[in-house]
Amino acid sequence: EIALLAESGTWVTHQPRSNMKNGVGVAPVEEMLRAGVRVCMGTDGFPHAMWTEWKFAYLLQKVWHRDPQRMSALDVIRMGVENNARLAEMCFPGETFGKLVPGAHADLIFVDYHPHTPLTEQNLPWHLVFGFEEGMVTTTIVAGKVLMRDRHLTSLDEHAITQEALSHSSRVWERYSQLSTSRI
């Protein structure tokens, strides 16, 4: 199957926490990458905490293979940054993602990160995988517009959105329960 994925140019997204939750096994990510399969990172419905997903992707291969040398942090970064950007470019022809160049989407985040060891070009992937947490993001800029500054949303009322979501949640869960019971 891996050869067919590579031959067909199929994109694959890896969601390790979802696979773990659903008990569907461990994707052979390293084998797919070696074969030329374009593997990206995703969350598949979990909280959209990509750095946490990266940690799981990194650690899951090691525990699955019982080998601490498996799954490089650099491969995780390539999947989550480079491959995700290339897939986005395919979905939005003519657009540039994942690069700081003129004409590219001006999507940036500022991270309040204070490393406990020196930060170098050689160890950057491991700092990203192990050191970064979503709560460290202080500012978000999308298409040149500041959407969050100093951890405060600038264009949305988070409290009002939360209240509205809560007002719908009991009906959503009721409907979900009806659907899941009717399929058993």
Coordinates of N, CA, C and O in Angstrom, one line a residue, residues 4-171:
L4 N 1.9 2.2 -3.5 CA 0.8 2.7 -4.2 C 0.5 4.2 -3.8 O 0.2 5.0 -4.7
L5 N 0.6 4.5 -2.5 CA 0.5 5.9 -2.1 C 1.5 6.8 -2.7 O 1.2 7.9 -3.2
A6 N 2.8 6.3 -2.7 CA 3.9 7.1 -3.3 C 3.7 7.3 -4.8 O 3.8 8.4 -5.3
E7 N 3.4 6.2 -5.4 CA 3.2 6.2 -6.9 C 2.1 7.1 -7.3 O 2.2 7.8 -8.4
S8 N 1.0 7.1 -6.6 CA -0.2 7.9 -7.0 C -0.1 9.3 -6.5 O -0.9 10.2 -6.9
G9 N 1.0 9.7 -5.7 CA 1.1 11.1 -5.3 C 0.1 11.4 -4.2 O -0.2 12.6 -4.0
T10 N -0.5 10.4 -3.5 CA -1.5 10.7 -2.5 C -0.9 11.4 -1.3 O 0.2 11.1 -0.9
W11 N -1.7 12.3 -0.8 CA -1.3 13.0 0.5 C -1.9 12.2 1.6 O -3.0 11.8 1.6
V12 N -1.1 12.1 2.7 CA -1.6 11.4 3.9 C -1.4 12.3 5.1 O -0.4 13.0 5.2
T13 N -2.4 12.4 5.9 CA -2.3 13.2 7.1 C -2.2 12.2 8.3 O -2.9 11.2 8.3
H14 N -1.3 12.5 9.2 CA -1.1 11.7 10.4 C -1.7 12.4 11.6 O -1.3 13.5 11.9
Q15 N -2.6 11.7 12.3 CA -3.2 12.2 13.6 C -3.0 11.1 14.7 O -3.8 10.3 14.9
P16 N -1.8 11.1 15.3 CA -1.5 10.0 16.2 C -2.4 10.0 17.4 O -2.8 8.9 17.8
R17 N -2.9 11.1 18.0 CA -3.8 11.0 19.1 C -5.1 10.4 18.7 O -5.7 9.7 19.5
S18 N -5.6 10.8 17.6 CA -6.9 10.2 17.1 C -6.8 8.7 16.9 O -7.6 7.9 17.3
N19 N -5.7 8.3 16.3 CA -5.5 6.9 16.1 C -5.4 6.1 17.4 O -5.9 5.0 17.6
M20 N -4.7 6.7 18.4 CA -4.6 6.1 19.7 C -5.9 6.0 20.4 O -6.3 5.0 20.9
K21 N -6.7 7.1 20.3 CA -8.0 7.1 20.9 C -9.0 6.1 20.3 O -9.7 5.4 21.0
N22 N -8.9 5.9 19.0 CA -9.8 5.0 18.3 C -9.2 3.6 18.2 O -9.9 2.7 17.7
G23 N -8.0 3.4 18.7 CA -7.5 2.1 18.7 C -7.3 1.4 17.3 O -7.5 0.3 17.2
V24 N -6.9 2.3 16.4 CA -6.8 1.8 15.0 C -5.4 1.5 14.6 O -5.1 1.2 13.4
G25 N -4.4 1.5 15.5 CA -3.1 1.2 15.2 C -2.2 2.4 15.0 O -2.6 3.5 15.2
V26 N -1.0 2.1 14.6 CA 0.1 3.1 14.4 C 0.4 3.2 13.0 O 0.8 2.2 12.4
A27 N 0.4 4.4 12.4 CA 0.7 4.5 11.0 C 2.2 4.4 10.8 O 3.0 4.9 11.6
P28 N 2.6 3.7 9.7 CA 4.1 3.5 9.4 C 4.7 4.7 8.8 O 5.1 4.7 7.6
V29 N 4.7 5.8 9.6 CA 5.0 7.1 9.1 C 6.5 7.1 8.5 O 6.7 7.7 7.4
E30 N 7.4 6.6 9.2 CA 8.8 6.6 8.7 C 8.9 5.9 7.4 O 9.6 6.4 6.5
E31 N 8.3 4.8 7.3 CA 8.3 4.0 6.0 C 7.7 4.8 4.9 O 8.2 4.8 3.8
M32 N 6.6 5.4 5.2 CA 5.9 6.2 4.2 C 6.9 7.4 3.7 O 7.0 7.6 2.5
L33 N 7.5 8.1 4.6 CA 8.4 9.2 4.3 C 9.5 8.6 3.4 O 9.9 9.3 2.4
R34 N 10.1 7.5 3.8 CA 11.3 7.0 3.0 C 10.8 6.6 1.6 O 11.6 6.7 0.7
A35 N 9.6 6.2 1.5 CA 9.1 5.8 0.2 C 8.6 6.9 -0.7 O 8.3 6.8 -1.9
G36 N 8.7 8.1 -0.1 CA 8.3 9.3 -0.9 C 6.8 9.7 -0.7 O 6.3 10.6 -1.5
V37 N 6.1 9.1 0.2 CA 4.7 9.5 0.4 C 4.7 10.9 1.1 O 5.5 11.1 2.0
R38 N 3.9 11.7 0.7 CA 3.8 13.1 1.3 C 2.9 13.0 2.5 O 1.7 13.0 2.4
V39 N 3.5 13.0 3.7 CA 2.8 12.9 4.9 C 2.8 14.2 5.6 O 3.8 14.9 5.8
C40 N 1.6 14.6 6.0 CA 1.3 15.9 6.7 C 0.9 15.6 8.2 O 0.7 14.4 8.5
M41 N 0.8 16.6 9.0 CA 0.2 16.4 10.3 C -1.2 17.0 10.4 O -1.5 18.0 9.8
G42 N -2.0 16.4 11.2 CA -3.4 16.8 11.4 C -3.8 16.6 12.8 O -3.1 16.0 13.6
T43 N -5.0 16.9 13.2 CA -5.6 16.7 14.5 C -6.8 15.8 14.5 O -7.2 15.2 15.5
D44 N -7.5 15.8 13.4 CA -8.7 14.9 13.2 C -9.7 15.1 14.4 O -10.2 14.1 14.9
G45 N -10.0 16.3 14.7 CA -11.1 16.5 15.7 C -10.6 16.7 17.1 O -11.4 17.2 18.0
F46 N -9.4 16.4 17.4 CA -8.9 16.7 18.8 C -8.7 18.2 18.9 O -8.7 18.9 17.9
P47 N -8.5 18.7 20.0 CA -8.2 20.2 20.1 C -7.0 20.4 19.1 O -6.1 19.7 19.0
H48 N -7.2 21.6 18.5 CA -6.2 21.9 17.4 C -4.9 22.4 18.0 O -4.5 23.5 17.9
A49 N -4.2 21.5 18.7 CA -3.0 21.8 19.3 C -1.9 21.0 18.6 O -1.5 19.9 18.9
M50 N -1.4 21.7 17.5 CA -0.5 21.0 16.6 C 0.9 20.6 17.3 O 1.4 19.6 17.0
W51 N 1.4 21.5 18.2 CA 2.7 21.1 18.8 C 2.5 19.9 19.7 O 3.4 19.1 19.8
T52 N 1.4 19.8 20.3 CA 1.1 18.6 21.1 C 1.0 17.3 20.2 O 1.6 16.3 20.5
E53 N 0.4 17.5 19.0 CA 0.3 16.4 18.1 C 1.7 16.0 17.6 O 2.0 14.8 17.4
W54 N 2.5 17.0 17.4 CA 3.9 16.7 17.0 C 4.6 15.9 18.0 O 5.4 14.9 17.7
K55 N 4.4 16.2 19.3 CA 5.1 15.4 20.4 C 4.6 14.0 20.3 O 5.4 13.0 20.4
F56 N 3.3 13.8 20.1 CA 2.8 12.4 20.0 C 3.3 11.7 18.8 O 3.6 10.5 18.9
A57 N 3.4 12.4 17.7 CA 3.9 11.7 16.5 C 5.4 11.3 16.7 O 5.8 10.2 16.3
Y58 N 6.1 12.1 17.4 CA 7.5 11.8 17.7 C 7.7 10.6 18.6 O 8.4 9.7 18.3
L59 N 6.9 10.6 19.7 CA 7.0 9.6 20.7 C 6.4 8.3 20.3 O 6.9 7.2 20.7
L60 N 5.3 8.4 19.6 CA 4.5 7.1 19.3 C 5.3 6.1 18.5 O 5.3 4.9 18.7
Q61 N 6.1 6.6 17.5 CA 6.9 5.7 16.7 C 8.0 5.0 17.6 O 8.3 3.9 17.4
K62 N 8.5 5.8 18.5 CA 9.5 5.2 19.4 C 9.0 4.1 20.3 O 9.6 3.0 20.4
V63 N 7.8 4.3 20.8 CA 7.2 3.3 21.7 C 6.7 2.1 20.9 O 6.8 1.0 21.3
W64 N 6.1 2.4 19.7 CA 5.6 1.3 18.9 C 6.7 0.4 18.4 O 6.6 -0.8 18.4
H65 N 7.9 0.9 18.0 CA 9.0 0.1 17.6 C 9.9 -0.3 18.7 O 10.9 -1.0 18.4
R66 N 9.7 0.2 19.9 CA 10.5 0.0 21.0 C 12.0 0.3 20.7 O 12.9 -0.5 21.0
D67 N 12.1 1.5 20.1 CA 13.4 1.9 19.7 C 13.5 3.5 19.8 O 12.9 4.2 19.1
P68 N 14.4 4.0 20.7 CA 14.5 5.4 20.9 C 15.1 6.1 19.7 O 15.0 7.4 19.7
Q69 N 15.7 5.4 18.8 CA 16.3 6.1 17.6 C 15.2 6.3 16.5 O 15.6 7.0 15.5
R70 N 14.0 5.8 16.7 CA 13.0 6.0 15.6 C 12.5 7.4 15.6 O 12.5 8.1 16.6
M71 N 12.0 7.9 14.5 CA 11.3 9.1 14.3 C 12.1 10.3 14.7 O 12.2 10.7 15.9
S72 N 12.6 11.0 13.8 CA 13.4 12.2 14.0 C 12.5 13.4 14.2 O 11.5 13.5 13.6
A73 N 12.9 14.3 15.1 CA 12.2 15.5 15.3 C 12.2 16.3 14.0 O 11.2 17.0 13.7
L74 N 13.2 16.3 13.3 CA 13.3 17.0 12.0 C 12.2 16.5 11.0 O 11.6 17.3 10.3
D75 N 12.0 15.2 11.0 CA 10.9 14.6 10.1 C 9.5 15.1 10.6 O 8.7 15.4 9.8
V76 N 9.3 15.2 11.9 CA 8.1 15.8 12.4 C 7.9 17.2 12.0 O 6.8 17.6 11.5
I77 N 8.9 18.0 12.1 CA 8.9 19.4 11.6 C 8.6 19.5 10.1 O 7.8 20.3 9.7
R78 N 9.2 18.7 9.4 CA 9.0 18.7 7.9 C 7.6 18.3 7.6 O 7.0 18.9 6.7
M79 N 7.0 17.3 8.3 CA 5.6 17.0 8.1 C 4.7 18.2 8.4 O 3.8 18.5 7.7
G80 N 4.9 18.7 9.6 CA 4.0 19.7 10.2 C 4.2 21.1 9.6 O 3.2 21.9 9.6
V81 N 5.3 21.4 9.0 CA 5.5 22.7 8.4 C 5.6 22.6 6.9 O 4.7 23.2 6.2
E82 N 6.6 22.0 6.4 CA 6.9 22.0 5.0 C 5.7 21.2 4.2 O 5.2 21.7 3.3
N83 N 5.4 20.0 4.6 CA 4.4 19.2 3.9 C 3.0 19.9 4.0 O 2.3 19.9 3.1
N84 N 2.7 20.3 5.2 CA 1.4 21.0 5.4 C 1.3 22.2 4.5 O 0.3 22.5 3.9
A85 N 2.4 23.0 4.4 CA 2.4 24.2 3.5 C 2.2 23.8 2.1 O 1.5 24.4 1.3
R86 N 2.9 22.7 1.6 CA 2.8 22.3 0.2 C 1.4 21.8 -0.1 O 0.9 22.1 -1.2
L87 N 0.8 21.1 0.9 CA -0.6 20.7 0.6 C -1.5 21.9 0.5 O -2.4 21.9 -0.3
A88 N -1.3 22.9 1.4 CA -2.2 24.1 1.3 C -2.0 24.8 0.0 O -3.0 25.3 -0.6
E89 N -0.8 24.8 -0.5 CA -0.5 25.4 -1.8 C -1.2 24.7 -2.9 O -1.7 25.3 -3.9
M90 N -1.3 23.4 -2.8 CA -2.0 22.6 -3.8 C -3.5 22.9 -3.7 O -4.2 23.0 -4.7
C91 N -4.1 23.1 -2.5 CA -5.5 23.4 -2.4 C -5.8 24.8 -2.8 O -7.0 25.1 -3.1
F92 N -4.8 25.7 -2.7 CA -5.0 27.1 -3.0 C -4.0 27.5 -4.1 O -3.0 28.1 -3.8
P93 N -4.2 27.1 -5.4 CA -3.2 27.3 -6.4 C -2.8 28.8 -6.5 O -3.7 29.7 -6.4
G94 N -1.5 29.0 -6.7 CA -1.0 30.3 -6.9 C -0.7 31.0 -5.6 O -0.1 32.1 -5.6
E95 N -1.0 30.4 -4.4 CA -0.7 31.0 -3.1 C 0.6 30.4 -2.6 O 0.9 29.3 -2.9
T96 N 1.2 31.1 -1.7 CA 2.5 30.7 -1.1 C 2.2 30.6 0.4 O 1.8 31.5 1.0
F97 N 2.6 29.4 1.0 CA 2.4 29.2 2.4 C 3.8 28.7 3.0 O 4.5 28.1 2.3
G98 N 4.0 29.0 4.3 CA 5.1 28.5 5.0 C 6.4 29.1 4.7 O 7.5 28.5 5.0
K99 N 6.4 30.3 4.1 CA 7.7 30.9 3.7 C 7.5 32.4 4.1 O 6.5 33.0 3.9
L100 N 8.6 33.0 4.5 CA 8.7 34.4 4.8 C 9.3 35.1 3.6 O 10.5 35.4 3.5
V101 N 8.5 35.3 2.5 CA 8.9 35.9 1.3 C 7.8 36.9 0.8 O 6.7 36.7 1.2
P102 N 8.2 37.9 0.1 CA 7.2 38.8 -0.5 C 6.1 38.1 -1.2 O 6.4 37.2 -2.0
G103 N 4.8 38.4 -0.9 CA 3.7 37.8 -1.6 C 3.1 36.6 -0.9 O 2.0 36.2 -1.2
A104 N 3.9 36.1 0.0 CA 3.4 34.9 0.8 C 2.3 35.4 1.8 O 2.3 36.6 2.2
H105 N 1.5 34.5 2.3 CA 0.5 34.8 3.3 C 1.3 35.3 4.6 O 2.2 34.6 5.0
A106 N 0.9 36.4 5.1 CA 1.6 37.0 6.3 C 1.0 36.4 7.6 O 0.4 37.1 8.4
D107 N 1.0 35.1 7.7 CA 0.5 34.5 8.9 C 1.7 34.2 9.9 O 2.6 33.4 9.5
L108 N 1.6 34.8 11.0 CA 2.7 34.7 12.0 C 2.2 34.5 13.4 O 1.1 34.9 13.7
I109 N 3.0 33.8 14.2 CA 2.7 33.8 15.7 C 3.9 34.2 16.4 O 5.0 34.0 15.9
F110 N 3.7 34.9 17.5 CA 4.8 35.2 18.4 C 4.7 34.2 19.6 O 3.6 34.1 20.2
V111 N 5.8 33.7 20.0 CA 5.8 32.7 21.1 C 6.7 33.1 22.2 O 7.8 33.5 22.0
D112 N 6.2 33.1 23.4 CA 6.9 33.5 24.6 C 7.7 32.2 25.1 O 7.2 31.4 25.9
Y113 N 8.8 32.0 24.6 CA 9.6 30.8 24.8 C 11.0 31.1 25.4 O 11.7 31.9 24.9
H114 N 11.3 30.5 26.5 CA 12.5 30.7 27.2 C 13.2 29.4 27.4 O 12.9 28.7 28.4
P115 N 14.1 29.0 26.5 CA 14.7 27.7 26.5 C 15.6 27.5 27.7 O 16.2 28.5 28.2
H116 N 15.7 26.3 28.2 CA 16.6 26.0 29.3 C 17.9 25.5 28.9 O 18.8 25.2 29.7
T117 N 18.1 25.3 27.6 CA 19.4 24.9 27.0 C 19.6 25.9 25.8 O 18.6 26.5 25.3
P118 N 20.8 26.0 25.3 CA 21.0 26.9 24.2 C 20.2 26.4 23.0 O 20.0 25.3 22.7
L119 N 19.7 27.4 22.2 CA 18.9 27.2 21.1 C 19.8 27.4 19.8 O 20.3 28.5 19.6
T120 N 20.0 26.4 19.1 CA 20.9 26.5 17.9 C 20.1 25.9 16.7 O 19.1 25.3 16.8
E121 N 20.7 26.2 15.5 CA 20.1 25.6 14.3 C 20.0 24.1 14.3 O 19.1 23.5 13.9
Q122 N 21.0 23.5 14.9 CA 21.1 22.0 15.0 C 20.0 21.4 15.9 O 19.5 20.3 15.7
N123 N 19.7 22.1 17.0 CA 18.7 21.5 18.0 C 17.3 22.2 17.9 O 16.4 21.8 18.7
L124 N 17.1 23.1 16.9 CA 15.8 23.7 16.8 C 14.7 22.7 16.7 O 13.6 22.9 17.4
P125 N 14.7 21.7 15.9 CA 13.6 20.8 15.8 C 13.2 20.2 17.2 O 12.0 20.0 17.4
W126 N 14.2 19.9 18.0 CA 13.9 19.3 19.3 C 13.3 20.3 20.2 O 12.4 20.0 21.0
H127 N 13.7 21.6 20.1 CA 13.1 22.7 20.9 C 11.6 22.8 20.5 O 10.8 23.0 21.3
L128 N 11.4 22.8 19.2 CA 10.0 22.9 18.7 C 9.1 21.8 19.2 O 8.0 22.0 19.6
V129 N 9.6 20.6 19.1 CA 8.8 19.4 19.5 C 8.7 19.3 21.0 O 7.6 19.0 21.5
F130 N 9.7 19.6 21.8 CA 9.6 19.4 23.2 C 9.4 20.7 24.0 O 8.8 20.6 25.1
G131 N 9.8 21.8 23.5 CA 9.7 23.0 24.3 C 8.5 23.9 24.1 O 8.0 24.5 25.0
F132 N 8.0 23.9 22.8 CA 6.9 24.7 22.5 C 5.5 24.1 23.0 O 5.3 23.0 22.8
E133 N 4.7 25.0 23.5 CA 3.4 24.6 24.0 C 2.4 25.7 23.4 O 2.8 26.9 23.3
E134 N 1.2 25.3 23.1 CA 0.2 26.2 22.5 C 0.0 27.4 23.4 O -0.2 28.5 22.9
G135 N 0.0 27.3 24.7 CA -0.2 28.4 25.6 C 0.9 29.5 25.6 O 0.7 30.5 26.2
M136 N 2.0 29.2 24.9 CA 3.1 30.1 24.8 C 2.8 31.2 23.7 O 3.5 32.2 23.6
V137 N 1.8 30.9 22.8 CA 1.5 31.9 21.8 C 0.9 33.1 22.4 O -0.1 33.1 23.1
T138 N 1.5 34.3 22.1 CA 1.1 35.5 22.6 C 0.3 36.4 21.6 O -0.6 37.1 22.0
T139 N 0.8 36.3 20.4 CA 0.2 37.1 19.3 C 0.0 36.3 18.0 O 0.9 35.5 17.7
T140 N -1.1 36.5 17.3 CA -1.3 35.8 16.1 C -1.7 36.9 15.0 O -2.5 37.8 15.3
I141 N -1.0 36.7 13.9 CA -1.2 37.7 12.8 C -1.6 36.8 11.6 O -0.9 35.9 11.2
V142 N -2.7 37.1 11.0 CA -3.2 36.4 9.8 C -3.5 37.4 8.7 O -4.2 38.3 8.9
A143 N -2.9 37.1 7.5 CA -3.0 38.0 6.4 C -2.7 39.4 6.7 O -3.3 40.3 6.3
G144 N -1.7 39.6 7.6 CA -1.3 40.9 8.0 C -2.1 41.6 9.1 O -1.8 42.7 9.5
K145 N -3.2 40.9 9.5 CA -4.1 41.5 10.5 C -3.9 40.8 11.9 O -3.9 39.6 12.0
V146 N -3.7 41.6 12.9 CA -3.5 41.1 14.3 C -4.8 40.6 14.8 O -5.7 41.3 15.0
L147 N -4.9 39.3 15.0 CA -6.1 38.7 15.5 C -6.1 38.4 17.0 O -7.1 38.4 17.7
M148 N -4.8 38.3 17.6 CA -4.6 38.1 19.0 C -3.4 38.9 19.4 O -2.4 38.7 18.7
R149 N -3.5 39.8 20.4 CA -2.4 40.5 20.9 C -2.3 40.3 22.4 O -3.2 40.5 23.1
D150 N -1.1 39.9 22.8 CA -0.9 39.7 24.2 C -1.9 38.8 24.8 O -2.5 39.0 25.9
R151 N -2.3 37.7 24.1 CA -3.2 36.7 24.5 C -4.7 37.1 24.6 O -5.5 36.5 25.1
H152 N -5.0 38.3 24.0 CA -6.4 38.8 23.9 C -6.8 38.9 22.5 O -6.1 39.5 21.6
L153 N -8.0 38.3 22.2 CA -8.5 38.3 20.8 C -8.9 39.7 20.5 O -9.5 40.5 21.4
T154 N -8.6 40.2 19.3 CA -8.9 41.6 18.9 C -10.1 41.8 18.1 O -10.7 42.9 18.1
S155 N -10.7 40.7 17.6 CA -11.9 40.9 16.7 C -13.0 39.9 17.0 O -14.0 40.0 16.3
L156 N -12.9 39.2 18.1 CA -14.0 38.2 18.5 C -14.2 38.4 20.0 O -13.3 38.7 20.7
D157 N -15.5 38.2 20.3 CA -15.9 38.2 21.7 C -15.9 36.8 22.2 O -16.9 36.0 22.1
E158 N -14.8 36.3 22.8 CA -14.6 35.0 23.2 C -15.7 34.5 24.2 O -16.2 33.4 24.1
H159 N -16.0 35.4 25.2 CA -17.1 35.1 26.2 C -18.4 34.8 25.5 O -19.1 33.8 25.8
A160 N -18.8 35.7 24.6 CA -20.1 35.5 23.9 C -20.1 34.2 23.0 O -21.1 33.5 23.0
I161 N -19.0 33.9 22.4 CA -18.9 32.7 21.6 C -19.1 31.5 22.5 O -19.8 30.6 22.1
T162 N -18.4 31.5 23.6 CA -18.4 30.4 24.5 C -19.9 30.2 25.1 O -20.4 29.1 25.1
Q163 N -20.5 31.3 25.4 CA -21.9 31.2 25.9 C -22.8 30.6 24.9 O -23.7 29.8 25.2
E164 N -22.7 31.1 23.6 CA -23.5 30.6 22.6 C -23.3 29.1 22.3 O -24.2 28.3 22.2
A165 N -22.0 28.7 22.3 CA -21.7 27.2 22.2 C -22.3 26.4 23.3 O -22.9 25.3 23.1
L166 N -22.2 26.9 24.5 CA -22.8 26.2 25.7 C -24.3 26.1 25.5 O -24.9 25.1 25.9
S167 N -24.9 27.1 25.0 CA -26.4 27.1 24.8 C -26.8 26.0 23.8 O -27.9 25.5 23.9
H168 N -26.0 25.6 22.9 CA -26.3 24.6 21.9 C -25.8 23.2 22.3 O -26.2 22.2 21.8
S169 N -24.9 23.1 23.3 CA -24.2 21.9 23.6 C -25.1 20.7 24.0 O -24.9 19.6 23.6
S170 N -26.1 21.0 24.8 CA -27.0 19.9 25.3 C -27.8 19.3 24.1 O -27.9 18.1 24.0
R171 N -28.2 20.1 23.2 CA -28.9 19.6 22.0 C -28.0 18.8 21.1 O -28.4 17.8 20.5

